[in-house]
Amino acid sequence: MLKTDLLKTDPREVDVPASIDRSTFLSTLPATSTDRAAALAIIGVSSVLFAIAVPFAGIPLPPVPAFVASYQSALAVSDIVTAVLLMTQFAVLRTRALLWLATGYLFTAAAALVHALTFPGLFTPTGLFGAGRQTTVWLYMIWHAGFPLCVLGYAWLKDADGGARIRITTRGAICASVFGVIAAIAAFTWIVTAQHDLLPVLLRDGHYTPTMMGVVSLVWSLSFAALVSLWFRRPHSVVDVWLMVVMFAWLFDIALSAIVNVARFDLGFYAGRLYGLGAATFVLAVLLVENVRLQTRTVGLVGKLREQSASERDYYVKRLALYSAVVESSNDAIITKTLDGIVTGWNKAAERLFGYSSAEAVGKPIDIIVPPDRKAEVWSILNRIAGNETIAQHETVRIRKDGRALDVVLNVSPLKSDNGEIIGASKIAHDITEEKEAREKLRRETEERRRIFETSQDLILVTDGFGNFVQVSPSVKDILGFSPEDLIGRSATEFVHPDDLEKTRKEMRAARRGAIKRSFEARCYHYDGHEVTLHWMGTWSEPVKRHFFIGRDLTEKQAAEAQLRHVQKMDSIGQLTGGVAHDFNNVLTVITGTIGILSDAVADRPELAAITKLIDDAAERGAQLTRHLLAFARKQPLQPREIDVNALALEAAKLLHPTLGEQITIMPQLTEDAWPTLVDPGQLSTAILNLALNARDAMPDGGTLVLETRNVFLDDGYASMNPDVVAGNYVMIAVSDTGSGIPAELIDRVFDPFFTTKEVGKGTGLGLSMVFGFVKQSGGHIKIYSEEGHGTSVKIYLPRCNGVQETEFEALQNAPIAGGNERILIVEDDALVRQYVVTQVKSLGYAALEAANAAEALAIVDSDKEIDLLFTDIIMPGNMNGRQLADEAARRRPGLKTLFTSGYTENAIVHHGRLDSGVLLLVKPYRKSELARMLRTALAG
């Protein structure tokens, strides 16, 4: 019971009444209701007297120059004393606000003295310092404007604890304040005396001019602004409350002395200066009263301390006994030692921890519990202790008597004698062996989970009980396009598709009701607005009140499934058509073999000969049909050989002239160093012919057919979007027309067998199917680009022959890739292509912005003035194509550079009239090096 009482009560504590709180500085002491009531009373009385004086302010009274001298002297003395008292508070508090207020009082005192010295008729008829008729009026205005400015500075610099502190020395700050006031007053005095004639006239024939009314209105407004600022800068200190009283008196002073009065020495003149004298004394009076009160309280405190000093010796004896008991009963080892490492104290907890008894340890070096490799550490600690340094939470290793190592945390403090000399060290050692093992285990588990969280390809989300994101894995950037910071703190409902929202909420409620693991699918919105389907695994943790979700992006899976279904469909159709063609060929073999015999037998009968001729023609057409079917099924016999595609294309162009007609212009555009390819030349010629005939049918009124060859490299990025493509070098043969184009909804069906948009009897629907089968059977790739009303471009990619030396084209393509840090706006209506391009552009170091159409692009152009390059597709849906977008963007942003891209070949685009010659165009598909080179070319251009 005695220990408890001693711990609870310190006999040295002074039982001081609560009212002693007023001993704090008045600039920081919160104002009480008494302070506010007293201030309101004075303001009320002042307001009543002001209201009484206003109607009589213009009554002339006898001039009493001695009143001015007495008033100014009293005012200066009062302001100087107030400034000194405020400076004493500033010397301790060092706040900028208090320095500003003290400077304001110094400024007022100095201005009052100069005003008195230059007042006409006081010391000389016109005043000292060469004063003129307007000198004292201008000094009055400067004086009454300067003080409110200082009060404004005080109001905006102060806060609950006084405001920001100065960085320079107190003496330097005070000297700067004094010299600043002297310099300012000297400058103003010089202006209103030596430069007197340059100033506007404020007082003429003893009466105020209109200029005077404007100046005094400004001064009065500054004072009112200072009052309002003080009122709104809460909380109010005692000084704040009385400073507001000062500003009320200051306003009454200006109003009576310079607004409602008529001339010098009228009633308003005298009454206003009485208010000014009152304004100078309010804060001074409060400060003086508080100083007297402080002295009274100090005397009381000293007496109280003397009464309690007699009990201190007994208190220390009891306290020492208590501390000894605490040390012995402590669960931590407490050891004292000299500065040379000799143990002088060893409590029972130290005996239990290290295995040495007190008798075994005291008087021995501390090295008995220190591992050999830690001895230098001990002397380093003792040296720091000798330098009066305290060491806290120092983790180290110590040795038990039985040789077992212990992980401990040390808190070491200097041990001082009565005269303050450091005579040793006091050490508290806490065993953290088990704690450290648990902490290390937790650290490893935390690190493992953090690594899983940061490297997971799946989306990991943690939400609170209200569905707000708490943690989001970095994979959200790849899956949804957002950064984790974009989602944290926001509700998950903002990102879940509305149709899946109720299902998601139901799963979350089920998890909270105790369902351990929930599995469901829900769609979320990507940053660019498209939907992403994710398969979710979710659970609820009751201890931490959190939902945990893992979402796997099903986009690639769904795309792969769709691709697989397409491949399976084409393979199934190929198997079917191949089987049908094979059986049909057997039938045709019999028909074509017997029709010859029949034809010879009826040669002398013309009517039967005509019928056999008809049967023979039908059999030939059937044979041609089977060849097409076998080509699509990739079962036709090919005779590949190394060919020059340029020569074959030129030969095809010659053959096409009579076939297509005069209304269609054929334009070969061939690359000079086109690579050779291994292909069946007959089948390739047939494929070009089929494509040309389709192009002719799309241009019934005539047009242009472009035959183009080019060396290309299909990279991994393009191959990832086209699973049937193997990255590598290809020779491209493009057949482009200026015809009607293919509707978007039909593009995916054009290679299906028997699919045609032609009239019945004008096509079998096997032409493009045959081309598709031939290209695939040859190990190549085919791509079709078309926009309704803008023509069609079909590109055949055939593998380049191996064993050929690197060409100039390849050397150029394999040149080092150069990127940049400019901002590029990418406009592409195909979401998959747009995502691919954005990824490639960002990988080159550029900042990428994206838009799906011209309208979105123009909105970005208007909002972002830092865009360096517009990279846009040419053919886009909507009211504006890429060329029109570029023109409009250039109109809004002169000098904006543009790079076009298109699935059409460059020659096809130029000759279709949609792109001017010389404009930069990057033809799809393109490799990363081509993209990098064209971006740099466009930015440099």
Coordinates of N, CA and C in Angstrom, one line a residue, residues 560-576 632 634:
A560 N -8.9 -17.0 -77.0 CA -8.3 -18.2 -77.4 C -9.4 -19.2 -77.7
E561 N -10.4 -19.2 -76.9 CA -11.5 -20.2 -77.1 C -12.2 -19.8 -78.5
A562 N -12.4 -18.5 -78.7 CA -13.0 -18.1 -79.9 C -12.1 -18.5 -81.1
Q563 N -10.8 -18.2 -81.0 CA -9.9 -18.6 -82.0 C -9.9 -20.1 -82.3
L564 N -9.9 -20.9 -81.1 CA -10.0 -22.3 -81.3 C -11.2 -22.8 -82.0
R565 N -12.4 -22.1 -81.6 CA -13.6 -22.5 -82.3 C -13.6 -22.2 -83.8
H566 N -12.9 -21.0 -84.1 CA -12.8 -20.7 -85.5 C -11.9 -21.7 -86.3
V567 N -10.8 -22.1 -85.6 CA -9.9 -23.0 -86.2 C -10.6 -24.4 -86.4
Q568 N -11.3 -24.8 -85.3 CA -12.0 -26.0 -85.4 C -13.1 -26.0 -86.5
K569 N -13.7 -24.8 -86.6 CA -14.8 -24.7 -87.7 C -14.1 -24.8 -89.0
M570 N -13.0 -24.1 -89.2 CA -12.4 -24.1 -90.5 C -11.8 -25.5 -90.8
D571 N -11.2 -26.2 -89.8 CA -10.7 -27.5 -90.0 C -11.9 -28.5 -90.3
S572 N -13.0 -28.3 -89.6 CA -14.1 -29.2 -89.9 C -14.7 -29.0 -91.3
I573 N -14.8 -27.7 -91.7 CA -15.2 -27.4 -93.0 C -14.2 -28.0 -94.0
G574 N -12.9 -27.8 -93.7 CA -11.9 -28.4 -94.6 C -11.9 -29.9 -94.7
Q575 N -12.2 -30.6 -93.6 CA -12.3 -32.0 -93.6 C -13.5 -32.4 -94.5
L576 N -14.6 -31.7 -94.2 CA -15.8 -32.0 -95.0 C -15.6 -31.8 -96.5
F632 N -8.9 -25.1 -100.6 CA -9.4 -24.6 -99.3 C -9.0 -25.6 -98.2
R634 N -6.6 -27.5 -98.1 CA -5.2 -27.7 -98.0 C -4.7 -29.1 -98.4

